[in-house]
Coordinates of C-alpha atoms in Angstrom, one line a residue:
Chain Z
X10 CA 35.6 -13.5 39.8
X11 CA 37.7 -11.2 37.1
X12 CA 40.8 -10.6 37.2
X13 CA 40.7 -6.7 36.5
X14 CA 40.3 -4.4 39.3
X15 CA 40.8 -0.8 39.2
X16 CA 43.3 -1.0 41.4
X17 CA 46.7 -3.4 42.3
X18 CA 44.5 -4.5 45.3
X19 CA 45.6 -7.6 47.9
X20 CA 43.6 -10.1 48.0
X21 CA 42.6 -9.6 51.9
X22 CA 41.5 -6.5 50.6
X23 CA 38.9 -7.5 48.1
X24 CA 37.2 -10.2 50.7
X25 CA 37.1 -8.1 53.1
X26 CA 35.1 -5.6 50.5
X27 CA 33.1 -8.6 49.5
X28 CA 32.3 -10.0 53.1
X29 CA 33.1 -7.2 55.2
X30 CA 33.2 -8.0 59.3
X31 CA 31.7 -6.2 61.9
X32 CA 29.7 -3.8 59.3
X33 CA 26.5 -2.2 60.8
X34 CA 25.4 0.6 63.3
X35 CA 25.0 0.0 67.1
X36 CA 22.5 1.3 68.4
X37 CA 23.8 0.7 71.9
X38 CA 27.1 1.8 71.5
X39 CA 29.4 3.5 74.4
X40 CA 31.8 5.3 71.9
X41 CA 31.4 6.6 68.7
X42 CA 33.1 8.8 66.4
X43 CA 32.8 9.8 62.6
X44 CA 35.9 10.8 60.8
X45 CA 36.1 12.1 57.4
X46 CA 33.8 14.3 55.3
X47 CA 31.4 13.3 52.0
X48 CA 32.7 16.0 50.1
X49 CA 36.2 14.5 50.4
X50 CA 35.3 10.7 49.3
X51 CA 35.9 8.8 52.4
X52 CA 34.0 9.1 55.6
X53 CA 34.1 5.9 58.3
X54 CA 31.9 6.0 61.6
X55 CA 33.3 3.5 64.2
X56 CA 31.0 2.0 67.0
X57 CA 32.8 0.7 70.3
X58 CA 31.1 -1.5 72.9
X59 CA 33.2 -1.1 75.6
X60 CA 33.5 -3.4 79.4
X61 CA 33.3 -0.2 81.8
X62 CA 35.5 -2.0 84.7
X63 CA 38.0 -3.9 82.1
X64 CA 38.2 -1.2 79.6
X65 CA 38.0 -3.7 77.4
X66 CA 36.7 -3.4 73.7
X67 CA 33.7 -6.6 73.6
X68 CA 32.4 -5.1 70.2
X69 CA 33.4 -2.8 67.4
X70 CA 31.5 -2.2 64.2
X71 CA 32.3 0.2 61.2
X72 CA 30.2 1.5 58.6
X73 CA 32.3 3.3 55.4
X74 CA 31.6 5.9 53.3
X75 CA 34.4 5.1 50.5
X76 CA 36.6 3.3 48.1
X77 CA 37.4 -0.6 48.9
X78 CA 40.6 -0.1 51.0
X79 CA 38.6 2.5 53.0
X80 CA 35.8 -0.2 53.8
X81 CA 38.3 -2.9 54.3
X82 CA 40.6 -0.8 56.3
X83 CA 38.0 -0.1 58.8
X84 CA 36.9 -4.0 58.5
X85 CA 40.3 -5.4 59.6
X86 CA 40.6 -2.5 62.2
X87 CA 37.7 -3.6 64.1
X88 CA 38.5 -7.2 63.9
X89 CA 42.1 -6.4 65.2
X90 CA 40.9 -4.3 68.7
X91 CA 38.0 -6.9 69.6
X92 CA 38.8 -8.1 73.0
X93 CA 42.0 -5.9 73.4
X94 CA 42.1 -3.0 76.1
X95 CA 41.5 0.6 74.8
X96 CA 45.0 0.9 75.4
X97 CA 46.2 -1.5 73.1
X98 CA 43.7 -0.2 70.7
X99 CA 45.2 3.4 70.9
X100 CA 48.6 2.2 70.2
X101 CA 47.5 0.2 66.8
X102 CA 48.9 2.6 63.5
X103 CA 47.6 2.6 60.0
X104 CA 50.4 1.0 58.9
X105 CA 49.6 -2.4 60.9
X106 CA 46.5 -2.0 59.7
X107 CA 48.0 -2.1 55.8
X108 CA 50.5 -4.7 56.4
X109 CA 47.1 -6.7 58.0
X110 CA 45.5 -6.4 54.7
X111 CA 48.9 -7.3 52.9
X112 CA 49.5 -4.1 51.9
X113 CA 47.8 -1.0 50.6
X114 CA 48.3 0.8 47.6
X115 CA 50.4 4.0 48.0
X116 CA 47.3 5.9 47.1
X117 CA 45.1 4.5 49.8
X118 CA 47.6 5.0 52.6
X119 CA 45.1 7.6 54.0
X120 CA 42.1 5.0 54.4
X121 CA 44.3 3.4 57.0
X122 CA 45.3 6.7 58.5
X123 CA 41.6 7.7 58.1
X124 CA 40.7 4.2 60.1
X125 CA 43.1 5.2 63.0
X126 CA 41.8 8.7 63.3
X127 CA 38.3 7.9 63.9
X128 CA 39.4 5.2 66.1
X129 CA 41.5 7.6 68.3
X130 CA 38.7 10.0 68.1
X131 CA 35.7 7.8 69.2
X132 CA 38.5 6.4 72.4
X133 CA 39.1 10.0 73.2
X134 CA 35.3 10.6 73.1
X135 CA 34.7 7.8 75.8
X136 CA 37.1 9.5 78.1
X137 CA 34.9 12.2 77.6
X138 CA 33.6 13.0 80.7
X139 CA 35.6 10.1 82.8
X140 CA 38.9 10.3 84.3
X141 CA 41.3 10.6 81.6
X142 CA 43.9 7.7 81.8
X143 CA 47.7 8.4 81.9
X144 CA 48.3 6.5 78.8
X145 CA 46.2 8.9 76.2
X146 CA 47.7 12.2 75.4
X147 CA 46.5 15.1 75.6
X148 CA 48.0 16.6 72.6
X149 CA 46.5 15.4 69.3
X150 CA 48.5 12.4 67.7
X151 CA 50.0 12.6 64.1
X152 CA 47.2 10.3 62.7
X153 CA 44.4 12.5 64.5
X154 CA 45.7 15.2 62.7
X155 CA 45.5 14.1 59.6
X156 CA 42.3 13.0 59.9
X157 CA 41.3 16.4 60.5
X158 CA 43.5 17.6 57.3
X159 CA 41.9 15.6 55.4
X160 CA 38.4 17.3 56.3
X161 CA 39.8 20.6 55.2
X162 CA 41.0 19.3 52.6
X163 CA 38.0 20.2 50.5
X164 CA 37.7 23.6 51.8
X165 CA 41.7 23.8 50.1
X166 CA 39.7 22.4 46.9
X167 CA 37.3 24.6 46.7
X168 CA 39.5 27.8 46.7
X169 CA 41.3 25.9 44.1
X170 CA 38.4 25.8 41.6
X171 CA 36.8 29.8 42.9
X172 CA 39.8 31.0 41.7
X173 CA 39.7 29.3 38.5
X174 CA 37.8 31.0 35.7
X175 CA 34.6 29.6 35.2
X176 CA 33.6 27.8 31.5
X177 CA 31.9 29.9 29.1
X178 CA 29.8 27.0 27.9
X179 CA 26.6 26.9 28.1
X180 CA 25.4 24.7 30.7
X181 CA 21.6 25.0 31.6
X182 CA 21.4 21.8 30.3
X183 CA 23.5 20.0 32.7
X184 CA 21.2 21.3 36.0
X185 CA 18.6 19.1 36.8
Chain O
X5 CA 66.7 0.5 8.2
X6 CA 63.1 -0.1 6.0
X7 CA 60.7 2.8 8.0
X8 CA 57.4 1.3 8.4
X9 CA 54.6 3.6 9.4
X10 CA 52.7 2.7 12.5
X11 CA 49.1 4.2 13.3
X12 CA 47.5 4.2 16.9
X13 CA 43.8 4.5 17.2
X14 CA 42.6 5.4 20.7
X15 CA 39.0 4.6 20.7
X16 CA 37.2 5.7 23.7
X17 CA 38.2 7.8 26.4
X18 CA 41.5 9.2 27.7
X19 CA 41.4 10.5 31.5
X20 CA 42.7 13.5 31.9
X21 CA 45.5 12.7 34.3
X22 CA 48.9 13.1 34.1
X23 CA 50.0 9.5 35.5
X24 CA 47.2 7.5 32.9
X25 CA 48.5 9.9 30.3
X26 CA 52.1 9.5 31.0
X27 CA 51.2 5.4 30.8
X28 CA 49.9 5.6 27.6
X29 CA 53.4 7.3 26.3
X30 CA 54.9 4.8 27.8
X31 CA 53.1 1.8 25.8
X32 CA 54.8 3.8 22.5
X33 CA 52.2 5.9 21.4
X34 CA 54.6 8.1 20.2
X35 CA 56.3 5.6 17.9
X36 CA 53.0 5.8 16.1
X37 CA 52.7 8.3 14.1
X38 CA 48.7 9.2 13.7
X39 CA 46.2 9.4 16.6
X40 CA 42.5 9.7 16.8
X41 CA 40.3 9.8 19.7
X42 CA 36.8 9.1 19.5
X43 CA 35.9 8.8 23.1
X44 CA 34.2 11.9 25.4
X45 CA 35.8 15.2 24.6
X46 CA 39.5 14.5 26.9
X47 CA 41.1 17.2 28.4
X48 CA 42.9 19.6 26.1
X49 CA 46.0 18.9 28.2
X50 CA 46.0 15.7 26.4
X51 CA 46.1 16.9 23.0
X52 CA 48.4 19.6 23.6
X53 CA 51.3 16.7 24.4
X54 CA 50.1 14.9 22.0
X55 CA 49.8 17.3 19.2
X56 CA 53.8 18.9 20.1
X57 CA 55.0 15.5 19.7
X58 CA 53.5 14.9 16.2
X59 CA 54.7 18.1 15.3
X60 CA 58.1 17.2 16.4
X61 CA 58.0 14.5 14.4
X62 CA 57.3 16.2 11.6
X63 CA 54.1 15.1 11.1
X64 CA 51.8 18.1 12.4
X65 CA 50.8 19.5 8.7
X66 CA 49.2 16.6 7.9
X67 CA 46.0 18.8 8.6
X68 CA 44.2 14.9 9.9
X69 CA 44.8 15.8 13.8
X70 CA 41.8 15.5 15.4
X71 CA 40.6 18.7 16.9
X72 CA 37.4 17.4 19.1
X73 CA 39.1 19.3 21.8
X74 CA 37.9 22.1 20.6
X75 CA 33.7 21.6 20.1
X76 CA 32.2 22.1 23.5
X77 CA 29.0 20.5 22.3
X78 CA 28.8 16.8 22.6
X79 CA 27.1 16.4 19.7
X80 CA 29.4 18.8 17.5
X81 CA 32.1 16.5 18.9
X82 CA 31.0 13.8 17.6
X83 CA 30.4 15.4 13.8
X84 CA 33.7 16.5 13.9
X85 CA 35.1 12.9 14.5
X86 CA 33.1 11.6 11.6
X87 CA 34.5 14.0 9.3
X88 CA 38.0 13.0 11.2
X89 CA 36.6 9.4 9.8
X90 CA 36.2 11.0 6.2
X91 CA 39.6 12.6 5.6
X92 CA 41.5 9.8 7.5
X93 CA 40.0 7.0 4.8
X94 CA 41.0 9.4 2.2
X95 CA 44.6 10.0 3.8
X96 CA 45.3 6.3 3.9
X97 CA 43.5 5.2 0.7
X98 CA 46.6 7.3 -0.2
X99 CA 49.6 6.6 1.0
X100 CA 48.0 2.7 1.4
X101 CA 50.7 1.5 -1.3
X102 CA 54.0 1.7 0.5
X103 CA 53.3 2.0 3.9
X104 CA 51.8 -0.4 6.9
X105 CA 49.5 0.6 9.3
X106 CA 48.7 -1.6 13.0
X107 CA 46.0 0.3 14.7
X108 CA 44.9 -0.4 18.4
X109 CA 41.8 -0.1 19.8
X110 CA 39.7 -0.2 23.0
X111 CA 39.5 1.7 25.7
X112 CA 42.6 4.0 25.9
X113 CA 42.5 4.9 29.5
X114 CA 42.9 0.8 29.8
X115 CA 46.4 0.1 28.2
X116 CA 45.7 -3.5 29.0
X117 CA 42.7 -3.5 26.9
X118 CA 44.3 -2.3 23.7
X119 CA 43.8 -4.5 21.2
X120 CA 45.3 -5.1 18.0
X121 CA 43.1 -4.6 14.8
X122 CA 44.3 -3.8 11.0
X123 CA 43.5 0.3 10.9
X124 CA 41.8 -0.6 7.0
X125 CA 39.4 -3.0 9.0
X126 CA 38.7 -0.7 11.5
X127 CA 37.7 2.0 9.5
X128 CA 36.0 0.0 6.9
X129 CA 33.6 -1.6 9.8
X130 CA 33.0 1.6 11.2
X131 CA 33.0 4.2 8.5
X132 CA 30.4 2.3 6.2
X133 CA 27.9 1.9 9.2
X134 CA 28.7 5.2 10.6
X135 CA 25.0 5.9 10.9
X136 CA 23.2 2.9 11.2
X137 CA 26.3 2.7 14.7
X138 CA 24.9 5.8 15.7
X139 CA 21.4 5.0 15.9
X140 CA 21.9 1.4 17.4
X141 CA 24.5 2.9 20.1
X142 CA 22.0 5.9 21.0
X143 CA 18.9 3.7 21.1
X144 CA 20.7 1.4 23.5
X145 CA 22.3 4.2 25.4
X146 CA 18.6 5.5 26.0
X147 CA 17.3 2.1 27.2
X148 CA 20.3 2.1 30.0
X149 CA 20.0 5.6 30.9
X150 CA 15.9 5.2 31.0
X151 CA 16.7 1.4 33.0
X152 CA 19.0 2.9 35.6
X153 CA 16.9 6.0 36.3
X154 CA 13.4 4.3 36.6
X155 CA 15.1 1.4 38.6
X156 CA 17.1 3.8 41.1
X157 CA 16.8 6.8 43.3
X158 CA 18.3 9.5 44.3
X159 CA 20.2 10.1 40.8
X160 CA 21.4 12.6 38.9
X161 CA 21.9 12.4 35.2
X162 CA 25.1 14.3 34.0
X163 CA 24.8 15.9 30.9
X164 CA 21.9 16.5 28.2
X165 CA 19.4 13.9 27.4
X166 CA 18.2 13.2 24.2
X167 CA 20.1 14.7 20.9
X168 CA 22.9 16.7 22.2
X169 CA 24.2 13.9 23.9
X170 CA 26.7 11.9 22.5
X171 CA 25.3 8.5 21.3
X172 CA 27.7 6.0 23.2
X173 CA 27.6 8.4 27.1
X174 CA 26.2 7.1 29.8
X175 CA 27.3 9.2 33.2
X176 CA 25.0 8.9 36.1
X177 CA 26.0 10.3 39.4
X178 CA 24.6 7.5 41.9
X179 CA 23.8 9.9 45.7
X180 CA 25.0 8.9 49.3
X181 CA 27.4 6.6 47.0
X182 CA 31.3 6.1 46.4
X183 CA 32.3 5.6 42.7
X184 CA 35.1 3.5 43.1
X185 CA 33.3 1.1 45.5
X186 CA 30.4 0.8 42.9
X187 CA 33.2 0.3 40.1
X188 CA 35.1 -2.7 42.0
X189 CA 31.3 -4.2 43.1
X190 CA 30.4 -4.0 39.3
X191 CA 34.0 -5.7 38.0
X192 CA 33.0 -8.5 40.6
X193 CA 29.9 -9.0 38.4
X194 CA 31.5 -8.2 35.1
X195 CA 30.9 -4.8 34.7
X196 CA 33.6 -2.3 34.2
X197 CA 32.9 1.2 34.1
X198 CA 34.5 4.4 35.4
X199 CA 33.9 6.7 38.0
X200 CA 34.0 10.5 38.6
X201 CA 35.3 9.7 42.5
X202 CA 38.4 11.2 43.9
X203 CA 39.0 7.5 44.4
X204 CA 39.7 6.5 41.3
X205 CA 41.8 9.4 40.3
X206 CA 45.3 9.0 41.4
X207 CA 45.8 12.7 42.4
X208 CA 42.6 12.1 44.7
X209 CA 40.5 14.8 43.7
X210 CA 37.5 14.5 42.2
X211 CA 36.8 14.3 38.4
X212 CA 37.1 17.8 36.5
X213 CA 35.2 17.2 34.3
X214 CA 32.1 16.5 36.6
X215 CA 33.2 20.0 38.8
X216 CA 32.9 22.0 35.1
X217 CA 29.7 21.1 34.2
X218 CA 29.0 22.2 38.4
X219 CA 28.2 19.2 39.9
X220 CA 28.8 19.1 43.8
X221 CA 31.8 17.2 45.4
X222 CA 28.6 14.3 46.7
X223 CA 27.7 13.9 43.1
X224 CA 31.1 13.7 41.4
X225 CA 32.0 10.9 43.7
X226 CA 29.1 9.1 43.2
X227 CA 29.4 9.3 39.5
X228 CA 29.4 6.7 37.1
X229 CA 30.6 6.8 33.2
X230 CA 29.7 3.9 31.1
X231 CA 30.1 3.6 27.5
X232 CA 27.7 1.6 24.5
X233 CA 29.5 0.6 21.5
X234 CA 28.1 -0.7 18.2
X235 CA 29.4 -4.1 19.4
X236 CA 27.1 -4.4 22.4
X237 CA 24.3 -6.3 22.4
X238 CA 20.4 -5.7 24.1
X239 CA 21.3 -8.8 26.3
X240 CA 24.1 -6.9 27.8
X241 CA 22.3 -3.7 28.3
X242 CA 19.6 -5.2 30.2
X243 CA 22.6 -7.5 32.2
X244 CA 23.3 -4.0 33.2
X245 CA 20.3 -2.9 34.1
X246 CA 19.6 -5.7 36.3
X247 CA 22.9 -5.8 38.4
X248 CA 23.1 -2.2 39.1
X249 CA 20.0 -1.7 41.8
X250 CA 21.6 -5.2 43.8
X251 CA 24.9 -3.3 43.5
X252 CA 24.0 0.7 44.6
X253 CA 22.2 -0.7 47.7
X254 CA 25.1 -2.8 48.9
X255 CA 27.1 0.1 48.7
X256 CA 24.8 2.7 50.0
X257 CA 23.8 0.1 53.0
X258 CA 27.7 0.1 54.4
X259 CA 27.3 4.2 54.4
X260 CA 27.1 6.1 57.8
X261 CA 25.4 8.6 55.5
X262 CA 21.7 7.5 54.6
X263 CA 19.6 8.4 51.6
X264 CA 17.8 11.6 51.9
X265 CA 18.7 12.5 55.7

């Protein structure tokens, strides 16, 4: 195993890359959300099984779109709300979710944020048609938010390069 | 105080970005007094900085800066950095006598990887084999791009094939793929290359370099640049070859996003 990684990663991190828990689709699942976009780099879909009496998470899976931290953020999020109630999942933040992987770079802050988001989302889409518990706002939370920033995000990028003057090189060459 | 005269040779690429940039200043380079880059055509940013200092120090008429910046061809690039090769053995066969050179080489993006070679070696290695490099470098550049491509779908080669491209670039944009997954899953097997992602890039955005020549946001973070040098053998290239199929469908297989749906 080499030493150099790209990034000052912890070592929780990079297992959790190389043997990552709870990766797959359900098929069967009773929530699910997606959070993220391709065109911005990171994208996770979380799968909840979910005890309808209990409320009581008996399975999560993940699968990740995205860098390391993104994967193993999701990873160590699912492990963390297996057999808790939806309620203690709700209240779980990105940043026990970094100091579970020993720490995130500053960089990759967002991949826990990310995590939380489509966490939050895929609760909120259970509740969907059920009666909505006292403990779930109805207002958007801060990390739900930024989950949803960061899918504009590329629609602030891509102003950012119409405005821009375009290359006078040729480039036929480059299209395939 | 005896003034010796240092010269730093960055060979490969330099990213673009202000924080790799503002590294490499940190390391020195502007105790040195010459640089040359030999890597991908950098941003001009880079040379601007670069170029002000030198001039600050009183160096900028030495007429020997390289000017890459400017081609916009790869291949025009790359002539201009063997005639940078020319004049530079003729500007230190001349000044040679009293003065003494350390140059550093490697990757330049990769402070860590710097190493510490006499400049005269250097040049002497390179410049004498300049063409006989060349050949080797673009025949093995060939069999990776050609291995990759036939071995893996869904790809996208950036850049010109053939001629116009510059003998030591490999940069394959790898679909329904994150670049900086496929750049850690490749260090774990001894492969280190870079990546186009907005992953890699501190400022999280994706490379600029892949958005000029109008790639889509998908393919830029999917990208993958990877570099052949004289020094690498067949044996590697083929290592490479064989690793990167195993690696793009682990990644690919944690997506959400499948190929081609």
């Amino acid at each position: 195993m080499s030493t150099r990684i790209p990034l000052p990663y912890s070592p929780k991190v990079l297992e959790l890359f190389r043997n990552p828990k709870n990766l797959g689709r359900m098929e069967d699942a009773d929530a699910f959300a997606l959070a993220g976009s391709l065109a911005c780099g990171d994208m996770i879909a979380i799968y909840l099984k979910i005890d309808e009496n209990t409320q009581v998470i008996k399975k999560a899976t993940f699968e990740s779109y995205g860098c390391a931290a993104n994967i193993a953020a999701a990873s160590i999020m699912t492990e963390m709300i297996k057999g808790k109630p939806l309620e203690t999942a709700w209240q779980i933040s990105w940043k026990q979710i970094s100091s579970e992987l020993g720490g995130l770079p500053v960089v990759k802050y967002h991949c826990g944020v990310l995590a939380v988001g489509a966490l939050r989302r895929a609760i909120r889409s259970y509740f969907e048609n059920k009666k909505i518990p006292k403990w779930l706002p109805t207002e958007l939370t801060a990390d739900e938010k930024h989950a949803l920033e960061e899918e504009k995000l590329i629609e602030v990028l891509s102003k950012k390069m119409e405005t821009k003057k375009k290359p006078k090189v040729d480039l036929t060459y480059h299209q395939k | 105080m005896n003034k010796a005269t240092f010269s730093f040779l960055g060979f490969g690429d330099i990213e673009a970005n202000e924080n790799s940039l503002e590294k490499l200043l940190d390391k020195g380079l502007f105790s040195y007094d010459f640089v040359l880059f030999t890597g991908d055509v950098p941003n001009p940013e880079v040379f601007r900085k670069l170029g002000k200092k030198m001039v600050e120090q009183g160096l900028g008429d030495l007429g020997n800066k390289p000017n890459i910046a400017r081609e916009t061809e790869p291949k025009e690039a790359l002539e201009q950095v063997e005639k940078e090769f020319r004049s530079i053995k003729e500007f230190f066969k001349e000044i040679q006598k009293n003065t003494r050179f350390i140059g550093i080489w490697g990757n330049a993006d990769n402070t860590k990887m710097l190493r510490k070679v006499p400049i005269e070696r250097y040049i002497e290695i390179i410049h004498n084999n300049f063409d006989d490099y060349m050949i080797k470098t673009a025949r093995m550049r060939d069999m990776l791009i050609d291995g990759i491509l036939s071995k893996v779908d869904h790809t996208l080669l950036n850049g010109p094939k053939g001629d116009k491209r510059a003998p030591d670039n490999v940069n394959i944009s790898f679909l329904y793929c994150e670049g900086e997954a496929v750049t850690l899953e490749l260090s774990m097997r001894g492969i280190y290359v870079a990546s186009g992602s907005a992953c890699t890039s501190r400022i999280l955005e994706p490379s600029h370099v892949m958005r000029a020549i109008g790639r889509r946001y998908e393919a830029a973070h999917g990208s993958i640049l990877m570099k052949v040098t004289p020094m690498h053998q067949e044996e590697e290239i083929k290592y490479v070859i064989d690793q990167i199929p195993t690696t793009i469908e682990r990644i690919r297989s944690m997506s959400p996003i499948k190929g081609g749906s």
